[in-house]
Short mmCIF file of N, CA and C and ligand atoms in Angstrom, two decimals:
data_model
loop_
_atom_site.label_atom_id
_atom_site.label_comp_id
_atom_site.label_asym_id
_atom_site.label_seq_id
_atom_site.Cartn_x
_atom_site.Cartn_y
_atom_site.Cartn_z
N MET A 883 73.61 -113.57 95.55
CA MET A 883 72.81 -114.91 96.06
C MET A 883 71.72 -115.20 95.23
N ILE A 884 71.82 -116.21 94.28
CA ILE A 884 70.45 -116.42 93.60
C ILE A 884 69.79 -117.35 94.53
N LYS A 885 68.30 -116.80 95.11
CA LYS A 885 67.65 -117.74 95.98
C LYS A 885 66.61 -118.80 95.21
N LYS A 886 66.86 -119.95 95.41
CA LYS A 886 66.03 -120.94 94.72
C LYS A 886 65.31 -121.71 95.76
N ASN A 887 63.93 -122.23 95.35
CA ASN A 887 63.03 -123.16 96.25
C ASN A 887 63.65 -124.53 96.10
N LEU A 888 64.06 -124.86 97.65
CA LEU A 888 64.56 -126.25 97.65
C LEU A 888 63.84 -127.29 98.38
N ASP A 889 63.86 -128.47 97.78
CA ASP A 889 62.99 -129.74 98.52
C ASP A 889 64.24 -130.45 99.15
N VAL A 890 64.04 -130.80 100.44
CA VAL A 890 65.15 -131.49 101.08
C VAL A 890 65.03 -133.04 100.52
N LEU A 891 65.98 -133.61 100.20
CA LEU A 891 66.04 -134.97 99.59
C LEU A 891 66.71 -135.71 100.74
N PHE A 892 67.88 -135.40 101.37
CA PHE A 892 68.55 -136.11 102.53
C PHE A 892 68.95 -135.13 103.48
N ASP A 893 68.65 -135.22 104.73
CA ASP A 893 68.94 -134.45 105.82
C ASP A 893 70.22 -134.65 106.23
N ALA A 894 70.71 -133.83 107.30
CA ALA A 894 72.20 -134.05 107.74
C ALA A 894 72.21 -135.25 108.43
N GLU A 895 71.07 -135.99 109.24
CA GLU A 895 71.34 -137.05 109.92
C GLU A 895 71.35 -138.39 108.97
N GLU A 896 70.44 -138.05 107.97
CA GLU A 896 70.27 -139.33 106.85
C GLU A 896 71.88 -139.47 106.30
N ILE A 897 72.46 -138.48 105.95
CA ILE A 897 73.74 -138.32 105.36
C ILE A 897 74.84 -138.85 106.25
N LYS A 898 74.62 -138.40 107.39
CA LYS A 898 75.65 -138.91 108.30
C LYS A 898 75.32 -140.38 108.54
N ILE A 899 74.39 -141.07 108.56
CA ILE A 899 74.22 -142.42 109.05
C ILE A 899 74.74 -143.40 107.69
N ARG A 900 74.48 -142.86 106.54
CA ARG A 900 74.83 -143.37 105.30
C ARG A 900 76.41 -143.44 105.17
N ILE A 901 77.10 -142.38 105.37
CA ILE A 901 78.32 -142.06 105.35
C ILE A 901 79.17 -142.84 106.43
N GLU A 902 78.67 -143.04 107.50
CA GLU A 902 79.12 -144.20 108.73
C GLU A 902 79.30 -145.56 107.91
N ALA A 903 78.17 -145.79 107.37
CA ALA A 903 78.00 -147.24 106.76
C ALA A 903 79.06 -147.48 105.56
N LEU A 904 79.19 -146.31 104.78
CA LEU A 904 80.13 -146.31 103.89
C LEU A 904 81.49 -146.51 104.28
N GLY A 905 81.86 -145.86 105.28
CA GLY A 905 83.13 -145.86 105.82
C GLY A 905 83.63 -147.26 106.44
N GLU A 906 82.71 -148.14 107.05
CA GLU A 906 82.61 -149.31 107.12
C GLU A 906 83.01 -150.33 106.26
N GLU A 907 82.17 -150.07 105.15
CA GLU A 907 82.31 -151.05 103.83
C GLU A 907 83.71 -150.89 103.31
N ILE A 908 84.12 -149.51 102.96
CA ILE A 908 85.39 -149.13 102.65
C ILE A 908 86.43 -149.88 103.52
N ALA A 909 86.39 -149.63 104.78
CA ALA A 909 87.31 -150.21 105.73
C ALA A 909 87.54 -151.82 105.60
N SER A 910 86.33 -152.30 105.33
CA SER A 910 86.45 -153.81 105.23
C SER A 910 86.95 -154.41 104.14
N ASN A 911 86.99 -153.59 103.05
CA ASN A 911 87.54 -154.02 101.83
C ASN A 911 88.76 -153.55 101.18
N GLU A 912 89.24 -152.44 101.55
CA GLU A 912 90.36 -151.58 101.17
C GLU A 912 91.52 -151.92 101.98
N PRO A 913 92.75 -151.64 101.68
CA PRO A 913 94.03 -151.87 102.38
C PRO A 913 94.25 -150.63 103.23
N ASN A 914 95.12 -150.86 104.22
CA ASN A 914 95.34 -149.82 105.14
C ASN A 914 96.15 -148.48 104.52
N ASP A 915 96.92 -148.78 103.47
CA ASP A 915 97.56 -147.64 102.85
C ASP A 915 96.88 -146.99 101.83
N LEU A 916 95.55 -146.85 101.83
CA LEU A 916 94.55 -146.13 100.75
C LEU A 916 95.03 -144.79 100.53
N LEU A 917 95.09 -144.55 99.26
CA LEU A 917 95.14 -142.98 98.88
C LEU A 917 93.84 -142.48 98.44
N ILE A 918 93.35 -141.69 99.29
CA ILE A 918 92.04 -141.06 98.76
C ILE A 918 92.18 -139.68 97.81
N VAL A 919 91.77 -139.80 96.76
CA VAL A 919 91.85 -138.82 95.75
C VAL A 919 90.45 -137.96 95.81
N VAL A 920 90.34 -136.77 96.23
CA VAL A 920 89.21 -136.07 96.36
C VAL A 920 89.08 -135.22 94.92
N ILE A 921 87.99 -135.35 94.34
CA ILE A 921 87.61 -134.60 93.20
C ILE A 921 87.05 -133.45 93.57
N LEU A 922 87.66 -132.23 93.46
CA LEU A 922 87.23 -130.79 93.76
C LEU A 922 86.37 -130.10 92.74
N LYS A 923 85.56 -129.41 93.03
CA LYS A 923 85.26 -128.91 94.23
C LYS A 923 84.22 -129.55 95.08
N GLY A 924 83.22 -130.20 94.15
CA GLY A 924 81.93 -130.49 94.77
C GLY A 924 82.02 -131.62 95.78
N SER A 925 83.29 -132.31 95.98
CA SER A 925 83.28 -133.40 96.92
C SER A 925 83.95 -133.15 98.27
N PHE A 926 84.33 -131.85 98.64
CA PHE A 926 85.11 -131.53 99.57
C PHE A 926 84.38 -131.80 101.16
N VAL A 927 83.08 -131.38 101.13
CA VAL A 927 82.37 -131.81 102.47
C VAL A 927 82.23 -133.31 102.44
N PHE A 928 81.71 -133.94 101.52
CA PHE A 928 81.61 -135.43 101.63
C PHE A 928 82.85 -136.05 102.00
N ALA A 929 84.11 -135.65 101.34
CA ALA A 929 85.46 -136.27 101.70
C ALA A 929 85.66 -136.16 103.11
N ALA A 930 85.51 -134.93 103.70
CA ALA A 930 85.97 -134.66 105.15
C ALA A 930 85.14 -135.49 106.03
N ASP A 931 83.82 -135.78 105.79
CA ASP A 931 83.16 -136.81 106.68
C ASP A 931 83.42 -138.11 106.23
N LEU A 932 83.77 -138.61 104.97
CA LEU A 932 84.27 -140.05 104.74
C LEU A 932 85.55 -140.42 105.46
N ILE A 933 86.70 -139.30 105.10
CA ILE A 933 87.75 -139.73 105.61
C ILE A 933 87.75 -140.31 107.09
N ARG A 934 86.77 -139.41 107.85
CA ARG A 934 86.73 -139.46 109.47
C ARG A 934 85.91 -140.95 109.56
N ALA A 935 84.89 -141.19 108.83
CA ALA A 935 84.33 -142.51 108.85
C ALA A 935 85.16 -143.64 108.64
N ILE A 936 85.92 -143.44 107.63
CA ILE A 936 87.01 -144.67 107.29
C ILE A 936 87.92 -144.79 108.52
N GLN A 937 88.45 -143.73 108.91
CA GLN A 937 89.33 -143.75 110.14
C GLN A 937 89.01 -144.34 111.55
N LYS A 938 87.53 -144.25 111.56
CA LYS A 938 86.94 -144.51 112.60
C LYS A 938 86.42 -146.10 112.52
N ALA A 939 86.38 -146.43 111.28
CA ALA A 939 86.07 -147.87 110.91
C ALA A 939 87.52 -148.63 111.11
N GLY A 940 88.86 -148.00 111.07
CA GLY A 940 89.96 -148.83 111.45
C GLY A 940 91.02 -148.68 110.27
N ILE A 941 90.71 -147.87 109.29
CA ILE A 941 91.77 -147.74 108.27
C ILE A 941 92.45 -146.36 108.32
N PHE A 942 93.76 -146.33 108.13
CA PHE A 942 94.59 -145.04 107.93
C PHE A 942 94.79 -144.78 106.42
N ALA A 943 94.14 -143.66 106.03
CA ALA A 943 94.26 -143.27 104.83
C ALA A 943 94.88 -142.04 104.50
N ARG A 944 95.74 -141.91 103.33
CA ARG A 944 96.30 -140.67 102.90
C ARG A 944 95.11 -139.96 102.11
N VAL A 945 95.54 -138.58 101.75
CA VAL A 945 94.58 -137.93 101.03
C VAL A 945 95.39 -136.83 99.98
N ASP A 946 94.83 -136.90 98.79
CA ASP A 946 95.07 -135.76 97.85
C ASP A 946 93.97 -135.13 97.17
N PHE A 947 94.40 -134.20 96.51
CA PHE A 947 93.26 -133.44 95.74
C PHE A 947 93.36 -133.07 94.27
N ILE A 948 92.44 -133.24 93.43
CA ILE A 948 92.54 -132.77 92.18
C ILE A 948 91.35 -132.03 91.80
N THR A 949 91.45 -130.90 91.00
CA THR A 949 90.17 -130.14 90.72
C THR A 949 89.82 -130.43 89.26
N LEU A 950 88.84 -130.90 88.96
CA LEU A 950 88.43 -131.18 87.54
C LEU A 950 86.99 -130.37 87.41
N SER A 951 86.96 -129.94 85.98
CA SER A 951 85.77 -129.11 85.54
C SER A 951 85.11 -129.74 84.41
N SER A 952 83.76 -129.92 84.48
CA SER A 952 83.01 -130.39 83.21
C SER A 952 81.88 -129.57 83.17
N TYR A 953 81.27 -128.71 84.35
CA TYR A 953 80.24 -127.81 84.32
C TYR A 953 80.68 -126.49 84.06
N GLY A 954 79.93 -125.58 83.58
CA GLY A 954 80.18 -124.28 83.53
C GLY A 954 79.19 -123.69 84.73
N ASP A 955 78.52 -122.64 84.51
CA ASP A 955 77.71 -122.00 85.62
C ASP A 955 76.31 -122.68 85.58
N GLY A 956 76.14 -123.55 84.68
CA GLY A 956 74.50 -123.88 84.65
C GLY A 956 74.29 -125.25 85.14
N THR A 957 73.22 -126.10 84.79
CA THR A 957 72.98 -127.31 85.43
C THR A 957 73.02 -128.22 84.24
N GLU A 958 73.68 -128.03 83.23
CA GLU A 958 74.00 -129.24 82.28
C GLU A 958 75.49 -129.23 82.19
N SER A 959 76.12 -130.44 81.89
CA SER A 959 77.38 -130.69 81.74
C SER A 959 77.83 -130.35 80.42
N ALA A 960 79.21 -129.53 80.40
CA ALA A 960 79.58 -128.99 79.15
C ALA A 960 80.24 -130.03 78.37
N GLY A 961 80.51 -131.33 78.87
CA GLY A 961 80.97 -132.31 78.00
C GLY A 961 82.55 -132.76 78.28
N ALA A 962 83.63 -132.03 78.05
CA ALA A 962 84.86 -132.25 78.10
C ALA A 962 85.39 -131.80 79.38
N VAL A 963 86.14 -132.92 79.91
CA VAL A 963 86.64 -132.70 81.54
C VAL A 963 88.22 -131.97 81.20
N ARG A 964 88.34 -131.10 82.01
CA ARG A 964 89.57 -130.51 82.12
C ARG A 964 90.13 -130.64 83.58
N ILE A 965 91.54 -130.84 83.60
CA ILE A 965 92.20 -130.62 85.01
C ILE A 965 92.47 -128.99 85.22
N ILE A 966 91.84 -128.77 86.44
CA ILE A 966 91.94 -127.10 86.76
C ILE A 966 93.30 -127.20 87.85
N HIS A 967 93.59 -128.00 88.66
CA HIS A 967 94.67 -128.32 89.52
C HIS A 967 94.90 -129.74 89.49
N ASP A 968 96.15 -129.99 89.53
CA ASP A 968 96.72 -131.61 89.53
C ASP A 968 96.88 -132.07 90.96
N LEU A 969 96.90 -133.18 91.05
CA LEU A 969 97.41 -133.97 92.38
C LEU A 969 98.98 -133.31 92.54
N SER A 970 99.35 -133.55 94.04
CA SER A 970 100.72 -133.36 94.41
C SER A 970 101.35 -134.67 94.53
N GLU A 971 100.71 -135.80 94.69
CA GLU A 971 101.29 -137.19 94.92
C GLU A 971 101.54 -138.10 93.75
N ASP A 972 102.41 -138.72 93.84
CA ASP A 972 102.54 -139.80 92.64
C ASP A 972 101.99 -140.90 92.88
N VAL A 973 100.88 -141.42 91.93
CA VAL A 973 99.90 -142.52 92.36
C VAL A 973 100.36 -143.78 91.86
N ARG A 974 101.64 -143.88 91.14
CA ARG A 974 102.19 -145.18 90.72
C ARG A 974 102.28 -146.09 91.72
N GLY A 975 101.54 -147.34 91.89
CA GLY A 975 101.59 -148.35 92.59
C GLY A 975 100.81 -148.21 93.76
N GLN A 976 99.89 -147.30 93.66
CA GLN A 976 98.89 -147.06 95.09
C GLN A 976 97.73 -147.66 94.66
N THR A 977 97.01 -148.02 95.84
CA THR A 977 95.56 -148.31 95.74
C THR A 977 94.78 -146.98 96.02
N VAL A 978 94.32 -146.32 94.95
CA VAL A 978 93.51 -145.03 94.87
C VAL A 978 91.94 -145.26 95.05
N LEU A 979 91.58 -144.29 95.90
CA LEU A 979 90.05 -144.35 96.11
C LEU A 979 89.65 -142.86 95.54
N LEU A 980 89.05 -142.86 94.47
CA LEU A 980 88.48 -141.62 93.93
C LEU A 980 87.11 -141.12 94.44
N VAL A 981 86.96 -140.04 95.16
CA VAL A 981 85.86 -139.48 95.72
C VAL A 981 85.18 -138.31 94.90
N ASP A 982 83.79 -138.52 94.64
CA ASP A 982 83.34 -137.52 93.94
C ASP A 982 81.93 -137.40 94.47
N ASP A 983 81.45 -136.03 94.17
CA ASP A 983 80.08 -135.82 94.68
C ASP A 983 78.87 -136.48 93.94
N ILE A 984 78.97 -136.57 92.61
CA ILE A 984 77.93 -137.00 91.92
C ILE A 984 78.27 -137.70 90.56
N LEU A 985 77.69 -138.84 90.42
CA LEU A 985 77.87 -139.38 89.04
C LEU A 985 76.59 -139.18 88.09
N GLU A 986 76.79 -138.59 86.98
CA GLU A 986 75.74 -138.18 85.98
C GLU A 986 76.03 -138.78 84.78
N SER A 987 76.63 -138.17 83.92
CA SER A 987 77.00 -138.76 82.53
C SER A 987 78.00 -140.01 82.76
N GLY A 988 79.12 -139.60 83.87
CA GLY A 988 80.13 -140.72 84.09
C GLY A 988 81.34 -139.95 83.42
N ARG A 989 81.39 -138.85 82.93
CA ARG A 989 82.55 -138.21 82.06
C ARG A 989 83.76 -138.22 83.14
N THR A 990 83.11 -137.51 84.14
CA THR A 990 84.26 -137.01 85.27
C THR A 990 84.99 -138.11 86.01
N ILE A 991 83.99 -139.09 86.56
CA ILE A 991 84.86 -140.15 87.12
C ILE A 991 85.52 -141.04 86.32
N SER A 992 85.01 -141.44 84.97
CA SER A 992 85.84 -142.09 83.85
C SER A 992 87.01 -141.25 83.54
N PHE A 993 87.34 -140.01 83.40
CA PHE A 993 88.32 -139.26 83.11
C PHE A 993 89.32 -139.42 84.44
N ALA A 994 88.79 -139.23 85.51
CA ALA A 994 89.79 -139.43 86.58
C ALA A 994 90.35 -140.77 86.79
N ARG A 995 89.47 -141.87 86.56
CA ARG A 995 89.84 -143.40 86.77
C ARG A 995 91.02 -143.69 85.49
N ASN A 996 90.80 -143.28 84.24
CA ASN A 996 91.69 -143.31 83.23
C ASN A 996 93.07 -142.62 83.55
N LEU A 997 92.89 -141.44 84.11
CA LEU A 997 94.11 -140.60 84.68
C LEU A 997 94.96 -141.38 85.56
N MET A 998 94.38 -142.09 86.55
CA MET A 998 95.04 -142.78 87.72
C MET A 998 95.66 -144.02 87.08
N ARG A 999 94.83 -144.63 86.12
CA ARG A 999 95.37 -145.85 85.36
C ARG A 999 96.62 -145.48 84.36
N ASP A 1000 96.43 -144.50 83.53
CA ASP A 1000 97.61 -144.04 82.83
C ASP A 1000 98.82 -143.81 83.76
N ARG A 1001 98.62 -143.28 85.02
CA ARG A 1001 99.81 -142.97 85.98
C ARG A 1001 100.18 -144.10 86.66
N LYS A 1002 99.54 -145.31 86.31
CA LYS A 1002 100.19 -146.76 86.80
C LYS A 1002 99.70 -146.87 88.45
N ALA A 1003 98.45 -146.14 88.66
CA ALA A 1003 98.22 -146.54 90.07
C ALA A 1003 97.82 -148.37 90.03
N LYS A 1004 98.07 -148.88 91.00
CA LYS A 1004 97.69 -150.44 91.32
C LYS A 1004 96.41 -150.78 91.18
N HIS A 1005 95.45 -150.09 92.13
CA HIS A 1005 94.11 -150.35 91.89
C HIS A 1005 93.37 -148.98 91.98
N VAL A 1006 92.41 -148.79 91.32
CA VAL A 1006 91.50 -147.58 91.30
C VAL A 1006 90.04 -148.00 91.56
N LYS A 1007 89.70 -147.40 92.79
CA LYS A 1007 88.22 -147.68 93.25
C LYS A 1007 87.53 -146.41 93.17
N THR A 1008 86.29 -146.28 93.15
CA THR A 1008 85.55 -145.09 93.11
C THR A 1008 84.46 -145.22 94.18
N CYS A 1009 84.24 -143.85 94.75
CA CYS A 1009 83.04 -143.84 95.98
C CYS A 1009 82.38 -142.53 95.56
N LEU A 1010 81.23 -142.47 95.37
CA LEU A 1010 80.49 -141.28 94.91
C LEU A 1010 79.29 -141.20 95.95
N LEU A 1011 79.00 -140.15 96.19
CA LEU A 1011 77.88 -139.72 97.28
C LEU A 1011 76.57 -139.90 96.62
N LEU A 1012 76.37 -139.51 95.33
CA LEU A 1012 75.02 -139.53 94.69
C LEU A 1012 75.38 -140.11 93.33
N ASP A 1013 74.13 -140.94 92.81
CA ASP A 1013 74.34 -141.29 91.51
C ASP A 1013 72.69 -141.05 90.65
N LYS A 1014 72.79 -140.25 89.81
CA LYS A 1014 71.90 -140.30 88.69
C LYS A 1014 72.03 -141.01 87.59
N PRO A 1015 71.39 -142.27 87.74
CA PRO A 1015 71.63 -143.24 86.45
C PRO A 1015 70.92 -143.06 85.17
N GLY A 1016 69.79 -142.08 85.15
CA GLY A 1016 69.03 -141.61 84.35
C GLY A 1016 69.93 -140.80 83.20
N LYS A 1017 70.96 -140.20 83.63
CA LYS A 1017 71.70 -139.27 82.92
C LYS A 1017 72.96 -139.80 82.32
N ARG A 1018 73.23 -141.26 82.39
CA ARG A 1018 74.60 -141.92 82.16
C ARG A 1018 74.86 -141.97 80.69
N VAL A 1019 76.02 -141.36 80.20
CA VAL A 1019 76.36 -141.38 78.58
C VAL A 1019 77.51 -142.77 78.66
N LEU A 1020 78.46 -142.89 79.80
CA LEU A 1020 79.40 -143.71 79.72
C LEU A 1020 79.15 -144.77 80.53
N ASP A 1021 79.60 -146.06 80.17
CA ASP A 1021 79.23 -147.51 81.00
C ASP A 1021 80.34 -147.42 82.19
N ILE A 1022 79.78 -146.76 83.32
CA ILE A 1022 80.68 -146.85 84.57
C ILE A 1022 79.62 -146.75 85.71
N GLU A 1023 80.12 -147.53 86.85
CA GLU A 1023 79.37 -147.45 88.12
C GLU A 1023 80.12 -147.37 89.15
N ALA A 1024 79.71 -146.91 90.19
CA ALA A 1024 80.37 -146.64 91.53
C ALA A 1024 80.60 -147.80 92.23
N ASP A 1025 81.78 -147.91 92.85
CA ASP A 1025 82.42 -149.26 93.63
C ASP A 1025 81.52 -148.95 95.12
N TYR A 1026 81.66 -147.78 95.50
CA TYR A 1026 80.77 -147.44 96.75
C TYR A 1026 79.92 -146.32 96.49
N LEU A 1027 78.61 -146.54 96.74
CA LEU A 1027 77.68 -145.43 96.54
C LEU A 1027 76.86 -144.90 97.60
N GLY A 1028 76.77 -143.61 97.91
CA GLY A 1028 75.84 -142.92 99.03
C GLY A 1028 74.33 -143.24 98.67
N PHE A 1029 74.08 -142.70 97.82
CA PHE A 1029 72.55 -142.47 97.38
C PHE A 1029 72.18 -142.67 95.76
N GLU A 1030 70.99 -143.36 95.53
CA GLU A 1030 70.71 -143.14 94.12
C GLU A 1030 69.52 -142.13 94.19
N ILE A 1031 69.51 -141.07 93.00
CA ILE A 1031 68.51 -140.19 93.00
C ILE A 1031 68.03 -140.13 91.69
N ASP A 1032 66.83 -139.45 91.57
CA ASP A 1032 66.10 -139.13 90.38
C ASP A 1032 66.88 -138.26 89.60
N ASP A 1033 66.65 -138.14 88.26
CA ASP A 1033 67.05 -137.06 87.29
C ASP A 1033 66.87 -135.52 87.69
N ARG A 1034 67.28 -134.99 88.70
CA ARG A 1034 67.13 -133.80 89.22
C ARG A 1034 68.24 -133.06 89.73
N PHE A 1035 68.40 -131.68 89.49
CA PHE A 1035 69.48 -130.86 89.95
C PHE A 1035 69.41 -130.79 91.56
N VAL A 1036 70.60 -131.15 92.10
CA VAL A 1036 70.61 -131.27 93.46
C VAL A 1036 71.70 -130.17 93.93
N VAL A 1037 71.63 -129.57 95.21
CA VAL A 1037 72.58 -128.58 95.76
C VAL A 1037 72.87 -128.97 97.28
N GLY A 1038 73.79 -128.52 97.78
CA GLY A 1038 74.09 -128.51 99.19
C GLY A 1038 75.14 -129.53 99.80
N TYR A 1039 75.59 -129.61 100.83
CA TYR A 1039 76.68 -130.59 101.24
C TYR A 1039 77.64 -130.74 100.34
N GLY A 1040 78.18 -129.42 99.94
CA GLY A 1040 79.28 -129.41 98.76
C GLY A 1040 78.91 -129.24 97.44
N LEU A 1041 77.58 -129.71 97.08
CA LEU A 1041 77.26 -129.58 95.60
C LEU A 1041 76.79 -128.17 95.55
N ASP A 1042 76.97 -127.38 94.24
CA ASP A 1042 76.70 -126.05 93.98
C ASP A 1042 75.83 -126.04 92.77
N LEU A 1043 75.16 -124.93 92.88
CA LEU A 1043 74.74 -124.24 91.53
C LEU A 1043 75.47 -123.10 91.40
N ALA A 1044 76.24 -123.04 90.30
CA ALA A 1044 77.05 -121.59 89.93
C ALA A 1044 77.77 -121.26 91.29
N ASN A 1045 78.38 -122.53 91.99
CA ASN A 1045 79.48 -122.20 93.06
C ASN A 1045 78.64 -121.70 94.40
N GLN A 1046 77.43 -121.81 94.45
CA GLN A 1046 76.51 -121.41 95.61
C GLN A 1046 75.96 -122.75 96.18
N TYR A 1047 75.40 -122.46 97.32
CA TYR A 1047 74.80 -123.62 98.32
C TYR A 1047 75.57 -124.59 98.85
N ARG A 1048 76.86 -124.60 98.64
CA ARG A 1048 77.72 -125.81 98.80
C ARG A 1048 77.65 -125.94 100.58
N GLY A 1049 77.39 -124.86 101.21
CA GLY A 1049 77.58 -124.71 102.90
C GLY A 1049 76.16 -125.53 103.22
N LEU A 1050 75.20 -125.61 102.51
CA LEU A 1050 73.79 -126.45 103.14
C LEU A 1050 74.36 -127.59 103.83
N PRO A 1051 73.81 -127.68 104.94
CA PRO A 1051 73.97 -129.08 105.65
C PRO A 1051 73.14 -130.30 105.10
N PHE A 1052 72.32 -130.14 104.49
CA PHE A 1052 71.28 -131.21 103.65
C PHE A 1052 71.65 -131.26 102.14
N ILE A 1053 71.12 -132.36 101.52
CA ILE A 1053 71.06 -132.18 99.99
C ILE A 1053 69.70 -132.05 99.51
N GLY A 1054 69.65 -130.76 98.74
CA GLY A 1054 68.15 -130.39 98.29
C GLY A 1054 68.07 -130.36 96.62
N SER A 1055 67.10 -130.54 96.51
CA SER A 1055 66.64 -130.50 95.02
C SER A 1055 66.21 -129.28 94.68
N VAL A 1056 66.91 -128.70 93.60
CA VAL A 1056 66.06 -127.30 93.03
C VAL A 1056 64.97 -127.50 92.32
N LYS A 1057 63.81 -126.88 92.73
CA LYS A 1057 62.51 -127.01 92.04
C LYS A 1057 62.50 -126.15 90.85
N ASP A 1058 62.98 -124.93 90.74
CA ASP A 1058 62.70 -123.94 89.60
C ASP A 1058 63.84 -123.99 88.67
N CYS A 1059 64.54 -125.02 88.07
CA CYS A 1059 65.56 -125.10 87.28
C CYS A 1059 65.35 -126.39 86.27
P1 LIG B 420 79.36 -136.28 85.09
O1 LIG B 420 80.71 -135.98 84.56
O2 LIG B 420 78.31 -135.69 84.05
O3 LIG B 420 79.17 -137.68 85.69
O4 LIG B 420 78.88 -135.19 86.10
C1 LIG B 420 79.66 -135.19 87.37
C2 LIG B 420 79.86 -133.59 87.77
O5 LIG B 420 78.89 -132.72 87.47
C3 LIG B 420 79.80 -133.79 89.29
O6 LIG B 420 81.31 -133.96 89.77
C4 LIG B 420 79.25 -132.43 89.60
O7 LIG B 420 80.45 -131.62 89.85
C5 LIG B 420 78.45 -132.04 88.63
N1 LIG B 420 77.06 -132.35 88.80
C6 LIG B 420 76.30 -133.19 88.31
N2 LIG B 420 75.03 -133.32 88.75
C7 LIG B 420 74.94 -132.25 89.42
C8 LIG B 420 73.77 -131.81 90.36
O8 LIG B 420 72.73 -132.37 90.38
N3 LIG B 420 74.13 -130.73 91.20
C9 LIG B 420 75.44 -130.20 91.20
N4 LIG B 420 76.37 -130.67 90.42
C10 LIG B 420 76.03 -131.80 89.60
MG1 LIG B 421 80.24 -129.21 90.61
#
């Protein structure tokens, strides 16, 4: 375990309140047969809370998972996005809600959105926990967003640095990288 100094950006209570609100927003705009596509690994904690918030707000959603990779073990995106594990469901004709942890360059979510469109999903929406607009390369915005943050590397609540820190209950900014 590489121990880093962390500043808490959003604590567990702030995250919980924001996700409850996101669940209500999604449930009031999206249809009942929504297919949530969770982009792994970073969004598994967020997605687990989000799907319960959506259910609580009155929508029944189905779920599937895709593992995409653009990062190596560092704090800068490597560029090209790859599919590590694909979906098990056919998205043709479905309303898909893509869920990811953080929008940075936009490459990951653009790749996923194009993939869903190529596979003939009926509607494709995006829900991101975090947005770092200062690092955007592609012209894409989240349809549903948790929090906007400055251009700094964050960990916790599913987000990692070299696959560590995902289990922290808060979102923290890494001071020394
Ligand atoms: P993008 O493709 O450049 O938009 O980056 C999105 C992906 O990079 C996310 O799915 C994350 O897995 C990862 N990422 C970007 N910024 C951070 C960060 O600050 N902490 C942890 N992972 C990050
Ligand atoms: Mg990641």
